[in-house]
PDB file of C-alpha atoms in Angstrom:
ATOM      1  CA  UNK A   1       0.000   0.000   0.000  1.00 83.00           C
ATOM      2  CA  UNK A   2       2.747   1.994   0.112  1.00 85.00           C
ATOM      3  CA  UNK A   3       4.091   1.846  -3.041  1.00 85.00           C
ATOM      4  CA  UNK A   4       0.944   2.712  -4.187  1.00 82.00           C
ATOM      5  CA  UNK A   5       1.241   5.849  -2.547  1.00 88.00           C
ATOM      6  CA  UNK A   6       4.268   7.046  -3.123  1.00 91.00           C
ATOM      7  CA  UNK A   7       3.534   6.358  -6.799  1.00 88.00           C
ATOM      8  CA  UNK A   8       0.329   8.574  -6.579  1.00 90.00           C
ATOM      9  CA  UNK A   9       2.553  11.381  -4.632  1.00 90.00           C
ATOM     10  CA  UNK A  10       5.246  10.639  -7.420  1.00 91.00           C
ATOM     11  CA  UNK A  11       2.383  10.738 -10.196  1.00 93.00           C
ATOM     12  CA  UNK A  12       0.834  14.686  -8.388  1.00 91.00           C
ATOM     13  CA  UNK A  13       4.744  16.014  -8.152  1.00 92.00           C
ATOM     14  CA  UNK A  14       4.885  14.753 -11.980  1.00 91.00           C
ATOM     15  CA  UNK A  15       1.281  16.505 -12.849  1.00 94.00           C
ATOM     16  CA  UNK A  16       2.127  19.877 -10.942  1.00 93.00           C
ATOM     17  CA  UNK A  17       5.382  19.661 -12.629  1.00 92.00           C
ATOM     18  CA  UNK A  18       3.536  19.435 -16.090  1.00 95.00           C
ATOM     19  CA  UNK A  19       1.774  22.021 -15.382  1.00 95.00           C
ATOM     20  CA  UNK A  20       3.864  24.673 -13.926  1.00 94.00           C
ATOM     21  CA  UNK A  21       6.120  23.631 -17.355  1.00 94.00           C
ATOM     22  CA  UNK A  22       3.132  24.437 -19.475  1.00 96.00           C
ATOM     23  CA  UNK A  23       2.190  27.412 -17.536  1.00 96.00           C
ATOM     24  CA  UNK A  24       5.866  28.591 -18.325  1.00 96.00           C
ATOM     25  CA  UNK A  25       5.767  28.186 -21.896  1.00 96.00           C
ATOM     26  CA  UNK A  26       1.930  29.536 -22.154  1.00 96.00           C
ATOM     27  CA  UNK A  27       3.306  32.662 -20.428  1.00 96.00           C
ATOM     28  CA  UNK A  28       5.967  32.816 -22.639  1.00 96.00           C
ATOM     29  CA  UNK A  29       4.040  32.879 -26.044  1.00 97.00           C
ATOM     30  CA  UNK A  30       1.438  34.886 -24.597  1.00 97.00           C
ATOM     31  CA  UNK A  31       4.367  37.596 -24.038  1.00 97.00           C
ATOM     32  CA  UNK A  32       5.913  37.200 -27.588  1.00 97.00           C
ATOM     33  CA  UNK A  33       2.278  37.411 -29.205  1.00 97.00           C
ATOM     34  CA  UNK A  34       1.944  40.556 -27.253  1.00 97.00           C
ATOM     35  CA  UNK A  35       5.206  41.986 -27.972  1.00 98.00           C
ATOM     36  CA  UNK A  36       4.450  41.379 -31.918  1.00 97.00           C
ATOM     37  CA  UNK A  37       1.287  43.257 -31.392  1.00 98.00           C
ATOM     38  CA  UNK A  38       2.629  45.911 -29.894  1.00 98.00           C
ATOM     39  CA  UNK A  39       5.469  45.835 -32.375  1.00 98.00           C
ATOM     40  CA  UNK A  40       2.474  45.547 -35.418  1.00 98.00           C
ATOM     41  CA  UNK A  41       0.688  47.981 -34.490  1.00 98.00           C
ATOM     42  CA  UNK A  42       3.335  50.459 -33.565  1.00 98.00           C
ATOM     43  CA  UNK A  43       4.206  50.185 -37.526  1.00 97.00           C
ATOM     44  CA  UNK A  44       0.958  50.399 -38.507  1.00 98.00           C
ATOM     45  CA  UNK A  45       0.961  53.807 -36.928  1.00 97.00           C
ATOM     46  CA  UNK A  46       3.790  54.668 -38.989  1.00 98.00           C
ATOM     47  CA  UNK A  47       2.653  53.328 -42.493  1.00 98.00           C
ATOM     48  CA  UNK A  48      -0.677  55.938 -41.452  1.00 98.00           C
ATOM     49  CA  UNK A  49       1.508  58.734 -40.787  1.00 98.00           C
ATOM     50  CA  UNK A  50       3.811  58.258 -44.095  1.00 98.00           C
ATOM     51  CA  UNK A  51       0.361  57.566 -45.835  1.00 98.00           C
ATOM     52  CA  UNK A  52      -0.914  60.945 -44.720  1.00 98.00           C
ATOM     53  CA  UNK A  53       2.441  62.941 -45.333  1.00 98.00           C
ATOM     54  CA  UNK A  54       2.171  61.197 -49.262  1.00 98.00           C
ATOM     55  CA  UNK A  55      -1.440  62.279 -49.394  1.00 98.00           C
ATOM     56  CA  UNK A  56      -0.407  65.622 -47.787  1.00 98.00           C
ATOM     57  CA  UNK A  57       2.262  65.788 -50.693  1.00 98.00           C
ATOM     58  CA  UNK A  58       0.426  64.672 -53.636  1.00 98.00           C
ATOM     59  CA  UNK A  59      -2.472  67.754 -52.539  1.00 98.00           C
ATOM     60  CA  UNK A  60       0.520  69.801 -52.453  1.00 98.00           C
ATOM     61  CA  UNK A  61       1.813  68.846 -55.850  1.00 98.00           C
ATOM     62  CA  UNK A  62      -1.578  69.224 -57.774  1.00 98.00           C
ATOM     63  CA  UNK A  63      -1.938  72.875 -55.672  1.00 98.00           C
ATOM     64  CA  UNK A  64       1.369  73.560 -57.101  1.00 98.00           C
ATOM     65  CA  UNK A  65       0.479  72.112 -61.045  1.00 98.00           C
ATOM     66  CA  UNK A  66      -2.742  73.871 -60.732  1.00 97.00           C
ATOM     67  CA  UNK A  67      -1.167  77.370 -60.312  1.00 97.00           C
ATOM     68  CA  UNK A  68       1.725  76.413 -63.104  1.00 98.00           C
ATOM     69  CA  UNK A  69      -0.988  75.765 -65.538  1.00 97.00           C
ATOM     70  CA  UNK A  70      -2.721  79.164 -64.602  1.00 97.00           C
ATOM     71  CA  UNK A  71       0.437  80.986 -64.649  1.00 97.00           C
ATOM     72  CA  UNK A  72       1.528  79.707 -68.225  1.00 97.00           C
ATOM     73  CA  UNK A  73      -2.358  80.174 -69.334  1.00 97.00           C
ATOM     74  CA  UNK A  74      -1.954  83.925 -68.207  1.00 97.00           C
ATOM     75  CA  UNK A  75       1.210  83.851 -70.170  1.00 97.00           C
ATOM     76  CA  UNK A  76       0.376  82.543 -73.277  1.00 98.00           C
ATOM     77  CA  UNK A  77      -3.135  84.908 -73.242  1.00 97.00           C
ATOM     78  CA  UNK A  78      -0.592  88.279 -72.489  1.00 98.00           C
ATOM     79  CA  UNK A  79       1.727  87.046 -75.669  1.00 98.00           C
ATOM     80  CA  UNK A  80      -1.259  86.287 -78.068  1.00 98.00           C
ATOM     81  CA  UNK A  81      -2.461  90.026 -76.947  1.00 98.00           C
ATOM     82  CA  UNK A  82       1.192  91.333 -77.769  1.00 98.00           C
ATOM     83  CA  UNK A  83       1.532  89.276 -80.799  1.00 98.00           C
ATOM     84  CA  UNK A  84      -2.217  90.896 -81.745  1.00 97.00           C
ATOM     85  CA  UNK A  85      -0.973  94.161 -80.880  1.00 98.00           C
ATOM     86  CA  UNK A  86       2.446  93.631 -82.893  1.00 98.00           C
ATOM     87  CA  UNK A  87       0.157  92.569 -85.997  1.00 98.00           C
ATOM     88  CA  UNK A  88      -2.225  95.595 -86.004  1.00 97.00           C
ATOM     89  CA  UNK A  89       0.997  97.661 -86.090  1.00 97.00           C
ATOM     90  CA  UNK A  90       2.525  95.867 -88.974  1.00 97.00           C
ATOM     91  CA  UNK A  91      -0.680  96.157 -91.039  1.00 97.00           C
ATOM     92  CA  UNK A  92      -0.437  99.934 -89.862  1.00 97.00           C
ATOM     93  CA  UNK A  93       2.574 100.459 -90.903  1.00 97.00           C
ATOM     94  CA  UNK A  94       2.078  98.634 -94.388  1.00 97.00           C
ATOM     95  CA  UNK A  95      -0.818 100.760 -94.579  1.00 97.00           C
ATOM     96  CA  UNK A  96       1.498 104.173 -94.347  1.00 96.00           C
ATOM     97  CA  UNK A  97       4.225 102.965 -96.536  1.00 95.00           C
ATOM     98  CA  UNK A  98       1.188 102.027 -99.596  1.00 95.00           C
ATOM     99  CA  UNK A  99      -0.531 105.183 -99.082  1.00 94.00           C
ATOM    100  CA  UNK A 100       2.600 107.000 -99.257  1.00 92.00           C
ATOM    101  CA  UNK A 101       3.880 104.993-102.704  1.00 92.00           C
ATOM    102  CA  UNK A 102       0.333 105.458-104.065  1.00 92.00           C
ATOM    103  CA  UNK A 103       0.835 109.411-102.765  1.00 90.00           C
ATOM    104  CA  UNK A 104       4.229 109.191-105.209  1.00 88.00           C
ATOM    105  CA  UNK A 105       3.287 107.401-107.706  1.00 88.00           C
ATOM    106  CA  UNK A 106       0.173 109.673-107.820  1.00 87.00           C
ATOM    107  CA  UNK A 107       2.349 112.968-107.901  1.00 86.00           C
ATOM    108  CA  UNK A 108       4.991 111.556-109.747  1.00 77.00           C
ATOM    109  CA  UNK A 109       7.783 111.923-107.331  1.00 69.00           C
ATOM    110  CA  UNK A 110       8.363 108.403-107.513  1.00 59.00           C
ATOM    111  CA  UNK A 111      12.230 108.045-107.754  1.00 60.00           C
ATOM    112  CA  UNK A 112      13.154 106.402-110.969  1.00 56.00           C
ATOM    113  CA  UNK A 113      16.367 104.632-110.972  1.00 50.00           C
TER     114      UNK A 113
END
């Protein structure tokens, strides 16, 4: 009869031994699954802030097209008015120079040569 229990005492130390060994290793994952949370979600945080700073950027960058492409419009419209301007003053000035030949030719001070 005892034998039989020592081998139950020998067969509780082995059971509470089990378990304290799984308790251990249960503890253990439970900390490394936690740390990797932490760890996930800390760059998480950061892939939303670079996400916004990119989206922050690209706003920026159509802003910044946006008022290129009304500058150069505002450019282009002030050289079609000078170009306008340039060609009423050409025809003007052809204009002048056939009324005076005509105003020669008329009197007949044309210079022969």
């Amino acid at each position: 009869m005892e034998a039989f229990q020592t081998a139950i005492e020998q067969q509780k130390e082995d059971t509470l031994d089990i378990t304290a060994d799984m308790m251990r290793q249960y503890k253990g994952m439970q900390e490394q699954l936690l740390k990797k949370v932490a760890d996930l979600e800390a760059e998480n945080g950061q892939l939303k802030k670079t996400i916004e700073e990119r989206d922050a950027d690209i706003v920026k960058l159509q802003q910044e097209k946006e008022q290129n492409k009304k500058s150069s419009d505002t450019e282009i419209l002030q050289y079609q008015h000078k170009m306008e301007e340039m060609q009423v003053e050409f025809a003007q000035m052809l204009r002048e120079t056939l009324d005076r030949m005509h105003e020669r030719l008329a009197n007949g001070t044309f210079n022969k040569s």
